[in-house]
């Protein structure tokens, strides 16, 4: 495995490669979710490139960019054990040189995550577009855990005619159901256990829907009711949306597939999750 820090170095390696290239972008602090992306990419491609770049542009000023977990040595050994061929680990000025001023925005990105995280998707779309242009992969691997991000990246690739295949990878969870996330390391043991209620509540909504409840508000109330018992739990949004358009669905009558998306702040830590109602 080789670690490259500049675009020039990475390109000089990749130009010699003849074979399908799979790409897994990450911000580091790797966990089982990232491992699953790496595993799928390793299986399907001849060459595997991963990036580790903590993208400052996707954090708003009040967020945890400076405290975000960093564990570069461990991440490198995980990449190596996962069969990564090249790790792209640029410094900030490689990605955003002085004078950088072009950003990608999606007109539909101002809702849900976009409402609560100022300029978040602008940062995400811009860095993903740049990384794809730098790496030029055949396939890119993205987690379903970040459902709106996945939707907006797919939309960008389609709208801007990028020639890359998106492989969505299903959400990997801890044994209590909590979706794996780099931010889970902020929790104490007890908080971690309690945070498992988020997924249990998503499952309860799913059960209610399977029993025939089609009214979106009642399904959303079920989620809220289940989490109310937890101290220090604030629900930022809970919505049911169409997976292909991310538009809100009010009645699930005759709807075959939808996603329940949620964002909560538990013990000061912001978490997102979702479940597919299919
Ligand atoms: P991040 O390092 O948080 O930017 O995430 C890098 C990639 O890993 C993104 O495509 C995420 O959607 C994906 N990812 C994060 N958590 C999970 C998870 N629990 N299961 C599957 N994929 C995940």
mmCIF file of N, CA, C and O in Angstrom, residues 204-265:
data_model
loop_
_atom_site.group_PDB
_atom_site.id
_atom_site.type_symbol
_atom_site.label_atom_id
_atom_site.label_comp_id
_atom_site.label_asym_id
_atom_site.label_seq_id
_atom_site.Cartn_x
_atom_site.Cartn_y
_atom_site.Cartn_z
ATOM 1 N N UNK A 204 -39.520 0.208 15.567
ATOM 2 C CA UNK A 204 -40.917 0.206 16.007
ATOM 3 C C UNK A 204 -41.805 0.870 14.964
ATOM 4 O O UNK A 204 -42.917 0.418 14.703
ATOM 5 N N UNK A 205 -41.308 1.942 14.361
ATOM 6 C CA UNK A 205 -42.080 2.607 13.301
ATOM 7 C C UNK A 205 -42.276 1.641 12.133
ATOM 8 O O UNK A 205 -43.362 1.520 11.572
ATOM 9 N N UNK A 206 -41.218 0.925 11.816
ATOM 10 C CA UNK A 206 -41.271 -0.025 10.708
ATOM 11 C C UNK A 206 -42.335 -1.090 10.978
ATOM 12 O O UNK A 206 -43.121 -1.444 10.095
ATOM 13 N N UNK A 207 -42.366 -1.577 12.216
ATOM 14 C CA UNK A 207 -43.353 -2.591 12.581
ATOM 15 C C UNK A 207 -44.771 -2.036 12.436
ATOM 16 O O UNK A 207 -45.653 -2.680 11.868
ATOM 17 N N UNK A 208 -44.968 -0.807 12.949
ATOM 18 C CA UNK A 208 -46.288 -0.185 12.874
ATOM 19 C C UNK A 208 -46.726 -0.032 11.416
ATOM 20 O O UNK A 208 -47.880 -0.285 11.065
ATOM 21 N N UNK A 209 -45.778 0.353 10.571
ATOM 22 C CA UNK A 209 -46.078 0.509 9.139
ATOM 23 C C UNK A 209 -46.450 -0.847 8.528
ATOM 24 O O UNK A 209 -47.420 -0.972 7.787
ATOM 25 N N UNK A 210 -45.700 -1.882 8.927
ATOM 26 C CA UNK A 210 -45.988 -3.219 8.387
ATOM 27 C C UNK A 210 -47.352 -3.715 8.847
ATOM 28 O O UNK A 210 -47.993 -4.509 8.181
ATOM 29 N N UNK A 211 -47.782 -3.214 10.032
ATOM 30 C CA UNK A 211 -49.113 -3.608 10.539
ATOM 31 C C UNK A 211 -50.228 -2.852 9.811
ATOM 32 O O UNK A 211 -51.392 -3.049 10.101
ATOM 33 N N UNK A 212 -49.869 -1.911 8.944
ATOM 34 C CA UNK A 212 -50.896 -1.245 8.129
ATOM 35 C C UNK A 212 -51.049 0.248 8.373
ATOM 36 O O UNK A 212 -51.905 0.884 7.756
ATOM 37 N N UNK A 213 -50.263 0.833 9.273
ATOM 38 C CA UNK A 213 -50.382 2.285 9.503
ATOM 39 C C UNK A 213 -49.750 3.042 8.319
ATOM 40 O O UNK A 213 -48.579 2.876 8.026
ATOM 41 N N UNK A 214 -50.584 3.872 7.680
ATOM 42 C CA UNK A 214 -50.105 4.601 6.491
ATOM 43 C C UNK A 214 -49.938 6.092 6.718
ATOM 44 O O UNK A 214 -49.439 6.788 5.835
ATOM 45 N N UNK A 215 -50.416 6.558 7.867
ATOM 46 C CA UNK A 215 -50.376 8.000 8.116
ATOM 47 C C UNK A 215 -48.986 8.398 8.615
ATOM 48 O O UNK A 215 -48.531 7.971 9.678
ATOM 49 N N UNK A 216 -48.358 9.224 7.834
ATOM 50 C CA UNK A 216 -46.997 9.635 8.137
ATOM 51 C C UNK A 216 -46.883 10.281 9.524
ATOM 52 O O UNK A 216 -45.938 9.990 10.267
ATOM 53 N N UNK A 217 -47.846 11.147 9.867
ATOM 54 C CA UNK A 217 -47.725 11.820 11.180
ATOM 55 C C UNK A 217 -47.776 10.821 12.313
ATOM 56 O O UNK A 217 -47.063 10.961 13.305
ATOM 57 N N UNK A 218 -48.652 9.801 12.159
ATOM 58 C CA UNK A 218 -48.715 8.815 13.262
ATOM 59 C C UNK A 218 -47.424 8.011 13.347
ATOM 60 O O UNK A 218 -46.951 7.691 14.434
ATOM 61 N N UNK A 219 -46.860 7.721 12.226
ATOM 62 C CA UNK A 219 -45.602 6.958 12.234
ATOM 63 C C UNK A 219 -44.486 7.804 12.871
ATOM 64 O O UNK A 219 -43.689 7.311 13.669
ATOM 65 N N UNK A 220 -44.489 9.079 12.549
ATOM 66 C CA UNK A 220 -43.450 9.962 13.116
ATOM 67 C C UNK A 220 -43.638 10.123 14.628
ATOM 68 O O UNK A 220 -42.673 10.145 15.389
ATOM 69 N N UNK A 221 -44.935 10.189 15.024
ATOM 70 C CA UNK A 221 -45.214 10.289 16.471
ATOM 71 C C UNK A 221 -44.689 9.072 17.228
ATOM 72 O O UNK A 221 -44.225 9.174 18.351
ATOM 73 N N UNK A 222 -44.805 7.909 16.600
ATOM 74 C CA UNK A 222 -44.326 6.674 17.235
ATOM 75 C C UNK A 222 -42.826 6.792 17.536
ATOM 76 O O UNK A 222 -42.353 6.411 18.603
ATOM 77 N N UNK A 223 -42.089 7.351 16.593
ATOM 78 C CA UNK A 223 -40.651 7.542 16.803
ATOM 79 C C UNK A 223 -40.418 8.481 17.987
ATOM 80 O O UNK A 223 -39.652 8.175 18.901
ATOM 81 N N UNK A 224 -41.152 9.611 17.971
ATOM 82 C CA UNK A 224 -40.973 10.604 19.043
ATOM 83 C C UNK A 224 -41.320 10.002 20.401
ATOM 84 O O UNK A 224 -40.570 10.152 21.366
ATOM 85 N N UNK A 225 -42.457 9.296 20.446
ATOM 86 C CA UNK A 225 -42.940 8.717 21.705
ATOM 87 C C UNK A 225 -41.881 7.797 22.316
ATOM 88 O O UNK A 225 -41.633 7.814 23.518
ATOM 89 N N UNK A 226 -41.235 7.031 21.472
ATOM 90 C CA UNK A 226 -40.243 6.077 21.973
ATOM 91 C C UNK A 226 -38.988 6.730 22.525
ATOM 92 O O UNK A 226 -38.310 6.161 23.366
ATOM 93 N N UNK A 227 -38.674 7.907 22.001
ATOM 94 C CA UNK A 227 -37.426 8.534 22.457
ATOM 95 C C UNK A 227 -37.630 9.527 23.591
ATOM 96 O O UNK A 227 -36.670 9.917 24.256
ATOM 97 N N UNK A 228 -38.915 9.897 23.804
ATOM 98 C CA UNK A 228 -39.211 10.904 24.839
ATOM 99 C C UNK A 228 -38.656 10.529 26.208
ATOM 100 O O UNK A 228 -38.272 11.389 26.990
ATOM 101 N N UNK A 229 -38.626 9.220 26.476
ATOM 102 C CA UNK A 229 -38.214 8.761 27.809
ATOM 103 C C UNK A 229 -36.724 9.017 28.098
ATOM 104 O O UNK A 229 -36.297 8.956 29.240
ATOM 105 N N UNK A 230 -35.957 9.304 27.074
ATOM 106 C CA UNK A 230 -34.521 9.509 27.302
ATOM 107 C C UNK A 230 -34.211 10.956 27.678
ATOM 108 O O UNK A 230 -34.690 11.886 27.029
ATOM 109 N N UNK A 231 -33.390 11.123 28.706
ATOM 110 C CA UNK A 231 -32.940 12.462 29.109
ATOM 111 C C UNK A 231 -32.019 13.040 28.062
ATOM 112 O O UNK A 231 -31.227 12.304 27.467
ATOM 113 N N UNK A 232 -32.087 14.348 27.891
ATOM 114 C CA UNK A 232 -31.091 15.007 27.048
ATOM 115 C C UNK A 232 -31.159 14.541 25.595
ATOM 116 O O UNK A 232 -30.132 14.359 24.944
ATOM 117 N N UNK A 233 -32.382 14.298 25.154
ATOM 118 C CA UNK A 233 -32.590 13.846 23.770
ATOM 119 C C UNK A 233 -33.451 14.877 23.050
ATOM 120 O O UNK A 233 -34.566 15.153 23.463
ATOM 121 N N UNK A 234 -32.903 15.455 21.987
ATOM 122 C CA UNK A 234 -33.682 16.419 21.201
ATOM 123 C C UNK A 234 -33.788 15.879 19.772
ATOM 124 O O UNK A 234 -32.772 15.491 19.185
ATOM 125 N N UNK A 235 -35.032 15.828 19.279
ATOM 126 C CA UNK A 235 -35.192 15.376 17.890
ATOM 127 C C UNK A 235 -35.157 16.607 16.986
ATOM 128 O O UNK A 235 -35.968 17.515 17.148
ATOM 129 N N UNK A 236 -34.227 16.646 16.052
ATOM 130 C CA UNK A 236 -34.159 17.817 15.152
ATOM 131 C C UNK A 236 -35.157 17.676 14.010
ATOM 132 O O UNK A 236 -35.841 18.615 13.664
ATOM 133 N N UNK A 237 -35.182 16.511 13.416
ATOM 134 C CA UNK A 237 -36.244 16.260 12.436
ATOM 135 C C UNK A 237 -36.507 14.768 12.370
ATOM 136 O O UNK A 237 -35.641 13.945 12.681
ATOM 137 N N UNK A 238 -37.757 14.446 12.017
ATOM 138 C CA UNK A 238 -38.104 13.075 11.688
ATOM 139 C C UNK A 238 -39.068 13.193 10.514
ATOM 140 O O UNK A 238 -40.072 13.887 10.599
ATOM 141 N N UNK A 239 -38.720 12.579 9.395
ATOM 142 C CA UNK A 239 -39.531 12.732 8.191
ATOM 143 C C UNK A 239 -39.560 11.423 7.411
ATOM 144 O O UNK A 239 -38.639 10.613 7.521
ATOM 145 N N UNK A 240 -40.596 11.268 6.620
ATOM 146 C CA UNK A 240 -40.639 10.121 5.707
ATOM 147 C C UNK A 240 -40.560 10.687 4.292
ATOM 148 O O UNK A 240 -41.330 11.576 3.932
ATOM 149 N N UNK A 241 -39.587 10.210 3.532
ATOM 150 C CA UNK A 241 -39.361 10.784 2.202
ATOM 151 C C UNK A 241 -39.291 9.692 1.127
ATOM 152 O O UNK A 241 -39.049 8.521 1.427
ATOM 153 N N UNK A 242 -39.481 10.146 -0.091
ATOM 154 C CA UNK A 242 -39.334 9.266 -1.247
ATOM 155 C C UNK A 242 -37.823 9.086 -1.501
ATOM 156 O O UNK A 242 -37.109 10.076 -1.628
ATOM 157 N N UNK A 243 -37.337 7.845 -1.572
ATOM 158 C CA UNK A 243 -35.889 7.649 -1.719
ATOM 159 C C UNK A 243 -35.337 8.187 -3.041
ATOM 160 O O UNK A 243 -34.152 8.498 -3.137
ATOM 161 N N UNK A 244 -36.200 8.326 -4.040
ATOM 162 C CA UNK A 244 -35.703 8.780 -5.347
ATOM 163 C C UNK A 244 -35.725 10.289 -5.513
ATOM 164 O O UNK A 244 -35.056 10.821 -6.398
ATOM 165 N N UNK A 245 -36.524 10.985 -4.688
ATOM 166 C CA UNK A 245 -36.621 12.447 -4.860
ATOM 167 C C UNK A 245 -36.311 13.208 -3.571
ATOM 168 O O UNK A 245 -36.102 14.409 -3.594
ATOM 169 N N UNK A 246 -36.346 12.505 -2.474
ATOM 170 C CA UNK A 246 -36.205 13.101 -1.141
ATOM 171 C C UNK A 246 -37.300 14.127 -0.834
ATOM 172 O O UNK A 246 -37.117 15.032 -0.027
ATOM 173 N N UNK A 247 -38.444 13.954 -1.472
ATOM 174 C CA UNK A 247 -39.604 14.789 -1.147
ATOM 175 C C UNK A 247 -40.401 14.095 -0.039
ATOM 176 O O UNK A 247 -40.488 12.852 0.004
ATOM 177 N N UNK A 248 -41.009 14.932 0.832
ATOM 178 C CA UNK A 248 -41.775 14.397 1.963
ATOM 179 C C UNK A 248 -43.019 13.644 1.476
ATOM 180 O O UNK A 248 -43.696 14.098 0.556
ATOM 181 N N UNK A 249 -43.281 12.506 2.132
ATOM 182 C CA UNK A 249 -44.489 11.726 1.828
ATOM 183 C C UNK A 249 -45.424 11.826 3.033
ATOM 184 O O UNK A 249 -45.021 11.525 4.159
ATOM 185 N N UNK A 250 -46.661 12.241 2.798
ATOM 186 C CA UNK A 250 -47.600 12.385 3.919
ATOM 187 C C UNK A 250 -48.444 11.143 4.147
ATOM 188 O O UNK A 250 -48.764 10.814 5.283
ATOM 189 N N UNK A 251 -48.787 10.472 3.068
ATOM 190 C CA UNK A 251 -49.536 9.231 3.235
ATOM 191 C C UNK A 251 -48.798 8.119 2.508
ATOM 192 O O UNK A 251 -48.391 8.279 1.350
ATOM 193 N N UNK A 252 -48.642 7.007 3.199
ATOM 194 C CA UNK A 252 -47.884 5.905 2.587
ATOM 195 C C UNK A 252 -48.778 4.902 1.864
ATOM 196 O O UNK A 252 -48.323 3.848 1.451
ATOM 197 N N UNK A 253 -50.054 5.311 1.722
ATOM 198 C CA UNK A 253 -50.989 4.436 1.006
ATOM 199 C C UNK A 253 -50.477 4.235 -0.424
ATOM 200 O O UNK A 253 -50.127 5.212 -1.104
ATOM 201 N N UNK A 254 -50.409 3.014 -0.844
ATOM 202 C CA UNK A 254 -49.914 2.658 -2.194
ATOM 203 C C UNK A 254 -48.452 3.035 -2.451
ATOM 204 O O UNK A 254 -48.005 3.036 -3.593
ATOM 205 N N UNK A 255 -47.717 3.404 -1.402
ATOM 206 C CA UNK A 255 -46.294 3.710 -1.584
ATOM 207 C C UNK A 255 -45.503 2.452 -1.231
ATOM 208 O O UNK A 255 -45.608 1.940 -0.117
ATOM 209 N N UNK A 256 -44.716 1.988 -2.189
ATOM 210 C CA UNK A 256 -44.004 0.717 -1.957
ATOM 211 C C UNK A 256 -42.741 0.917 -1.137
ATOM 212 O O UNK A 256 -42.391 0.102 -0.300
ATOM 213 N N UNK A 257 -42.050 2.036 -1.418
ATOM 214 C CA UNK A 257 -40.760 2.209 -0.750
ATOM 215 C C UNK A 257 -40.591 3.663 -0.317
ATOM 216 O O UNK A 257 -40.802 4.579 -1.111
ATOM 217 N N UNK A 258 -40.191 3.827 0.947
ATOM 218 C CA UNK A 258 -39.911 5.182 1.440
ATOM 219 C C UNK A 258 -38.790 5.069 2.478
ATOM 220 O O UNK A 258 -38.417 3.952 2.865
ATOM 221 N N UNK A 259 -38.285 6.221 2.905
ATOM 222 C CA UNK A 259 -37.267 6.165 3.974
ATOM 223 C C UNK A 259 -37.694 7.080 5.091
ATOM 224 O O UNK A 259 -38.104 8.232 4.859
ATOM 225 N N UNK A 260 -37.557 6.557 6.294
ATOM 226 C CA UNK A 260 -37.754 7.383 7.484
ATOM 227 C C UNK A 260 -36.375 7.909 7.857
ATOM 228 O O UNK A 260 -35.448 7.126 8.117
ATOM 229 N N UNK A 261 -36.225 9.224 7.826
ATOM 230 C CA UNK A 261 -34.915 9.811 8.144
ATOM 231 C C UNK A 261 -35.028 10.624 9.429
ATOM 232 O O UNK A 261 -36.029 11.317 9.647
ATOM 233 N N UNK A 262 -34.015 10.523 10.263
ATOM 234 C CA UNK A 262 -34.072 11.237 11.540
ATOM 235 C C UNK A 262 -32.711 11.861 11.874
ATOM 236 O O UNK A 262 -31.663 11.370 11.456
ATOM 237 N N UNK A 263 -32.784 12.960 12.625
ATOM 238 C CA UNK A 263 -31.575 13.543 13.221
ATOM 239 C C UNK A 263 -31.921 13.877 14.661
ATOM 240 O O UNK A 263 -32.977 14.465 14.925
ATOM 241 N N UNK A 264 -31.066 13.469 15.566
ATOM 242 C CA UNK A 264 -31.295 13.768 16.981
ATOM 243 C C UNK A 264 -30.010 14.315 17.592
ATOM 244 O O UNK A 264 -28.922 14.097 17.048
ATOM 245 N N UNK A 265 -30.195 15.045 18.688
ATOM 246 C CA UNK A 265 -29.015 15.400 19.482
ATOM 247 C C UNK A 265 -29.187 14.692 20.810
ATOM 248 O O UNK A 265 -30.151 14.944 21.542
#
